[in-house]
Coordinates of C-alpha atoms in Angstrom, one line a residue:
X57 CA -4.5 -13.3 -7.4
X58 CA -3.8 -9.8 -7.5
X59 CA -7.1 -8.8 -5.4
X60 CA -6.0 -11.4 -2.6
X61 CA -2.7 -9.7 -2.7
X62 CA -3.8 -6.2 -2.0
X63 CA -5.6 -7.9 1.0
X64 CA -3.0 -9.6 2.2
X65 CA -1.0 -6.5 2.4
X66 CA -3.2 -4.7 3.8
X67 CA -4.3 -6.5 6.7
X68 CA -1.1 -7.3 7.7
X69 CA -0.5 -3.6 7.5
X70 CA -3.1 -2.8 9.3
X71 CA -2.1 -5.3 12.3
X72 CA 1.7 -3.7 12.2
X73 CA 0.1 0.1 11.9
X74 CA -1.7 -1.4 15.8
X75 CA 1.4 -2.2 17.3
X76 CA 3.1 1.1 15.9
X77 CA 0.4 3.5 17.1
X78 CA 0.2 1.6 20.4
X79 CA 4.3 1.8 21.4
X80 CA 4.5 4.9 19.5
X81 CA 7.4 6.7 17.0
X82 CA 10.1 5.6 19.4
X83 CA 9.4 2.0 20.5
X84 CA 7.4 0.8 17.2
X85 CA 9.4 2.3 14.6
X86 CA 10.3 -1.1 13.3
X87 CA 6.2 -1.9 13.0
X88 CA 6.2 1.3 11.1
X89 CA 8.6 -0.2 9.0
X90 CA 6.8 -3.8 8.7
X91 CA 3.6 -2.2 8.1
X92 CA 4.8 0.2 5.2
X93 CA 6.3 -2.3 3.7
X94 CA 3.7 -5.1 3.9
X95 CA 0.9 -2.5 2.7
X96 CA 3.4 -0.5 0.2
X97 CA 4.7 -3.8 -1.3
X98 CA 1.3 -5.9 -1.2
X99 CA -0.5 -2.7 -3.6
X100 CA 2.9 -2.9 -5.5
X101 CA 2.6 -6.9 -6.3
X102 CA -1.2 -6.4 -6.8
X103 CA -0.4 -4.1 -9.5
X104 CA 2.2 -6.0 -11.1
X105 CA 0.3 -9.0 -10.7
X106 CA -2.4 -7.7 -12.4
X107 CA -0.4 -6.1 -15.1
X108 CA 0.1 -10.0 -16.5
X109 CA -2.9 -10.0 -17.4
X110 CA -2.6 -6.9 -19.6
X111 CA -1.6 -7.9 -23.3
X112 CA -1.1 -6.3 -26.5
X113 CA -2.2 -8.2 -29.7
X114 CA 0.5 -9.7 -31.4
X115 CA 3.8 -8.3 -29.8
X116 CA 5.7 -9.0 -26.2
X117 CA 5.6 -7.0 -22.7
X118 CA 8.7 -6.4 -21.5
X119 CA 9.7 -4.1 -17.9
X120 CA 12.7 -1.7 -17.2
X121 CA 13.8 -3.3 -13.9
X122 CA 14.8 0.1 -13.2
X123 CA 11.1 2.0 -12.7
X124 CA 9.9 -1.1 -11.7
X125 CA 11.9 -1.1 -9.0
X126 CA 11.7 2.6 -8.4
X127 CA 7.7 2.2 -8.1
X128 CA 8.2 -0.4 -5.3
X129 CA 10.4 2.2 -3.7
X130 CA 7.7 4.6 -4.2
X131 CA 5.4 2.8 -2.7
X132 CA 6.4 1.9 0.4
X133 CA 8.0 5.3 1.6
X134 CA 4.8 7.3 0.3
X135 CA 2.7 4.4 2.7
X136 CA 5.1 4.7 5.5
X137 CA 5.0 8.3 5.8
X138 CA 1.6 8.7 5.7
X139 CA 1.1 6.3 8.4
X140 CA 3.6 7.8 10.5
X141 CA 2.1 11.4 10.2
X142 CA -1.1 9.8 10.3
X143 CA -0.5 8.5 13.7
X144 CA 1.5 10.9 15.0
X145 CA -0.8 14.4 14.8
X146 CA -3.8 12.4 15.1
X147 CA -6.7 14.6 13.7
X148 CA -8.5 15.2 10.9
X149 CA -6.5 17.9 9.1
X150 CA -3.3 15.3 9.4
X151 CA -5.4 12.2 8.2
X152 CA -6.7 14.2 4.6
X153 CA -3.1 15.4 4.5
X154 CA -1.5 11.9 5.1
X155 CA -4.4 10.5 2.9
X156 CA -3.5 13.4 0.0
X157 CA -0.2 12.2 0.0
X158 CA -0.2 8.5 0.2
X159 CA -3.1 8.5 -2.1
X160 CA -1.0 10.3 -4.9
X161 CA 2.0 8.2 -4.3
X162 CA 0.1 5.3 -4.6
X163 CA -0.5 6.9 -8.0
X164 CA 2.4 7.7 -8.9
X165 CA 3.2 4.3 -7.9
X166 CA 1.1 2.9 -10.6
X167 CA 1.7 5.2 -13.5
X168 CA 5.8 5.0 -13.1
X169 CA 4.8 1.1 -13.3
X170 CA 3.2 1.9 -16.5
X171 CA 6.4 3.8 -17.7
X172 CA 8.5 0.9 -17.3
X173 CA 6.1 -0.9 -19.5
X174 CA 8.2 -1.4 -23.0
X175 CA 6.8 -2.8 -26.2
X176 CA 6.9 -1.7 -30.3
X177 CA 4.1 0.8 -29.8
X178 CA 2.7 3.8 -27.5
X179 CA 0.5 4.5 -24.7
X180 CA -1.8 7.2 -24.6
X181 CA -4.2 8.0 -21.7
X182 CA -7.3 9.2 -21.0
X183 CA -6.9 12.6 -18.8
X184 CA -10.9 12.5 -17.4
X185 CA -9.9 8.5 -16.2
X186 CA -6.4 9.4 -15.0
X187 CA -7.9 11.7 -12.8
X188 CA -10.4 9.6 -11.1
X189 CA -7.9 7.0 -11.0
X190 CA -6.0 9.5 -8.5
X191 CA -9.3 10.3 -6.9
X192 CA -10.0 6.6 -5.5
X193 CA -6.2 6.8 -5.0
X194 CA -6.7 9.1 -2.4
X195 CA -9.7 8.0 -1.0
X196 CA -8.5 4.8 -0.8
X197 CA -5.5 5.8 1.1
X198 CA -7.1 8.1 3.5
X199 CA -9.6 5.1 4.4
X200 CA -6.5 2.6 4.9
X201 CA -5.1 5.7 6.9
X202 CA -8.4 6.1 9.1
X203 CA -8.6 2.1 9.3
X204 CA -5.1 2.0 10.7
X205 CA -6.0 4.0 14.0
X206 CA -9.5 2.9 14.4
X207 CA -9.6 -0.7 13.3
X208 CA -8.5 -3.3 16.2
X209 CA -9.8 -6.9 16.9
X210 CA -9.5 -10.0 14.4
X211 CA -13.0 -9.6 12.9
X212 CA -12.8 -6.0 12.2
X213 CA -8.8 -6.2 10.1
X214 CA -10.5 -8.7 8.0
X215 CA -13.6 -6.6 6.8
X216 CA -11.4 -3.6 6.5
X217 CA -8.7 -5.8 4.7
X218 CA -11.3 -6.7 2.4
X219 CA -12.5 -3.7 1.5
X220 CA -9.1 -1.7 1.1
X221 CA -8.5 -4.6 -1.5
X222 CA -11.4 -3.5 -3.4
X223 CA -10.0 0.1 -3.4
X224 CA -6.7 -0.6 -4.0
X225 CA -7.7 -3.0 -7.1
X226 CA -10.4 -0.3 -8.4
X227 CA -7.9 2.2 -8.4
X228 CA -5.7 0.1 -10.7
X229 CA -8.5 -1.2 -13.5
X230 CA -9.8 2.4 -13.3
X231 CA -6.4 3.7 -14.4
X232 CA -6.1 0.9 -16.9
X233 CA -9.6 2.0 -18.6
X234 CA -7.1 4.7 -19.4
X235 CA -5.0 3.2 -21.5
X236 CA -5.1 3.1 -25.1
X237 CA -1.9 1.0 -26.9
X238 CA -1.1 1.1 -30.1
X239 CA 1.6 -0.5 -31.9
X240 CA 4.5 0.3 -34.4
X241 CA 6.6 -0.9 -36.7
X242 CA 9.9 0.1 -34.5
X243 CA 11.3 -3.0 -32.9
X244 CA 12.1 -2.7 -28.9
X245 CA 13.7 -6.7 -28.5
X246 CA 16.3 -6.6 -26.0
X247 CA 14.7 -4.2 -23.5
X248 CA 13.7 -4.9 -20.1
X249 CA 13.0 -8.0 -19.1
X250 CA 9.2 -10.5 -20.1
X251 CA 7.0 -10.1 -17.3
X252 CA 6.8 -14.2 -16.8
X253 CA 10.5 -14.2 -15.2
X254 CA 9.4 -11.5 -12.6
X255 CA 6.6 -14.1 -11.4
X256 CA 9.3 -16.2 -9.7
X257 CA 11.2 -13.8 -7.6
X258 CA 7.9 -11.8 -7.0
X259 CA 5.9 -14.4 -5.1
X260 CA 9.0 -15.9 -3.7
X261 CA 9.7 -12.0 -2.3
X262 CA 6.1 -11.9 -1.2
X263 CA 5.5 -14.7 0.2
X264 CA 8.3 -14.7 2.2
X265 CA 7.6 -11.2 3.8
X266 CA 4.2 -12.2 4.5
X267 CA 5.0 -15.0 6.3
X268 CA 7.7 -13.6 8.1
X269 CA 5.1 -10.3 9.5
X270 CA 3.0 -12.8 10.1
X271 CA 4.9 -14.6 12.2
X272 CA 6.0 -11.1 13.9
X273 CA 2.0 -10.5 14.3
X274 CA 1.2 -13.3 16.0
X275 CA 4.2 -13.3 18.5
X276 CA 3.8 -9.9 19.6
X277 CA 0.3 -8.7 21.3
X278 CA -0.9 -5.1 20.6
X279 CA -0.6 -3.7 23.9
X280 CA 2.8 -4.0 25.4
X281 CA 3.4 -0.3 26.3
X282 CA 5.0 2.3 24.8
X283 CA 5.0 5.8 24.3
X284 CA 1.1 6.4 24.0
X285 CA 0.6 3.7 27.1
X286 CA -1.6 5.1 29.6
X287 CA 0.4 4.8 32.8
X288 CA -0.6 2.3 35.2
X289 CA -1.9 4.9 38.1
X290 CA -3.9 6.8 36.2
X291 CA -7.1 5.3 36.6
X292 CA -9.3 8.8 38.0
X293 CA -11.2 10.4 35.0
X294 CA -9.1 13.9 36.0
X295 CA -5.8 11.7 34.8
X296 CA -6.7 10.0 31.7
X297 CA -7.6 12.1 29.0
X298 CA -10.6 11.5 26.6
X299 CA -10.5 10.0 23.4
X300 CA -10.1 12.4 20.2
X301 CA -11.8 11.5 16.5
X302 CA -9.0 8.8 16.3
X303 CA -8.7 7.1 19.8
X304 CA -6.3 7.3 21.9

């Protein structure tokens, strides 16, 4: 469920990052928007999702709906500003930056997740894991980054969907091999709230977004103009300018 997720999200990302890089900044903000939040939520849920099937022996998981909620936050800004300067300096310095960025709040993302984490115990981490955990963090990122202004075409979302979910979903177990619990005698009931009553609103909140984007996607063609458009006249090689690294 959680690997599905992470491709859910990012394909439908991926189709709202199109339509934001082919209106541009002032006519596809609200793509930007859509696609931050489809991609920013969908590694969010995948996390979360695959945090139920995280257990410690013999006490409960419970979550402080405050960092919980603060990681969603996280990431969805982080992955909307690194698709926005992604796609507005399009070249390679501006895609490792982006991809530098979103990678570590995708990160962060995760790890403020972990914080919210209550139970009658402690977590300690593995530094050398942690690390690579933020390395495929930010590789991951800069590939959804490069995808986002390079991918177009049905077939092509789908593979590239596909294989952000397997980076997105490495980067979590990766940081999980991190993890070392160990539990106390000091009692924590009360706290946060069980992980089983954030299934309900959680799918109801994703599903919903995903079927509304969805719906958006397959109303709304790529090309409709916008600020990148290539004006209608220009049709003489000395008027259009070549492609760069990322396309036009």
């Amino acid at each position: 469920m959680a690997y599905v997720t992470a491709c859910t999200g990012s394909a439908l990302g991926l189709a709202c990052a199109r339509r934001f890089h082919a209106r541009g900044v002032r006519r596809g903000w609200n793509w930007l928007a859509a696609g931050a939040l489809t991609l920013g939520s969908g590694i969010w849920g995948m996390h979360f999702i695959a945090m139920l099937g995280f257990s410690v022996h013999g006490v409960e998981l419970r979550y402080d709906v405050t960092l919980t909620t603060l990681s969603l936050i996280v990431a969805v800004v982080i992955v909307g500003l690194g698709m926005l300067a992604a796609g507005v300096r399009r070249s390679w310095y501006a895609l490792l930056g982006s991809g530098l960025v979103s990678g570590l709040g995708v990160a962060a993302m995760h790890y403020i997740g972990m914080a919210s984490l209550q139970f009658p115990g402690v977590i300690r981490y593995s530094g050398q894991v942690v690390l690579l955990s933020v390395l495929i963090a930010v590789i991951a990122a800069t590939a959804a980054l490069w995808a986002t202004l390079r991918v177009a075409g049905k077939t092509a979302t789908v593979a590239a969907a596909t294989v952000m979910g397997i980076a997105i979903s490495g980067m979590h177990y990766t940081g999980m091999l991190a993890v070392d619990a160990t539990t106390t005698g000091t009692d924590v009931s009360g706290g946060g709230v069980v992980g089983t009553k954030l299934i309900a609103p959680l799918i109801i909140g994703l599903v919903t977004q995903i079927l509304l984007v969805w719906f958006a996607v397959l109303m709304t063609s790529v090309h409709e103009g916008g600020d990148n458009a290539v004006p209608a006249h220009a049709h003489s090689a000395s008027e259009v300018r070549p492609e760069g690294p990322f396309g036009n």
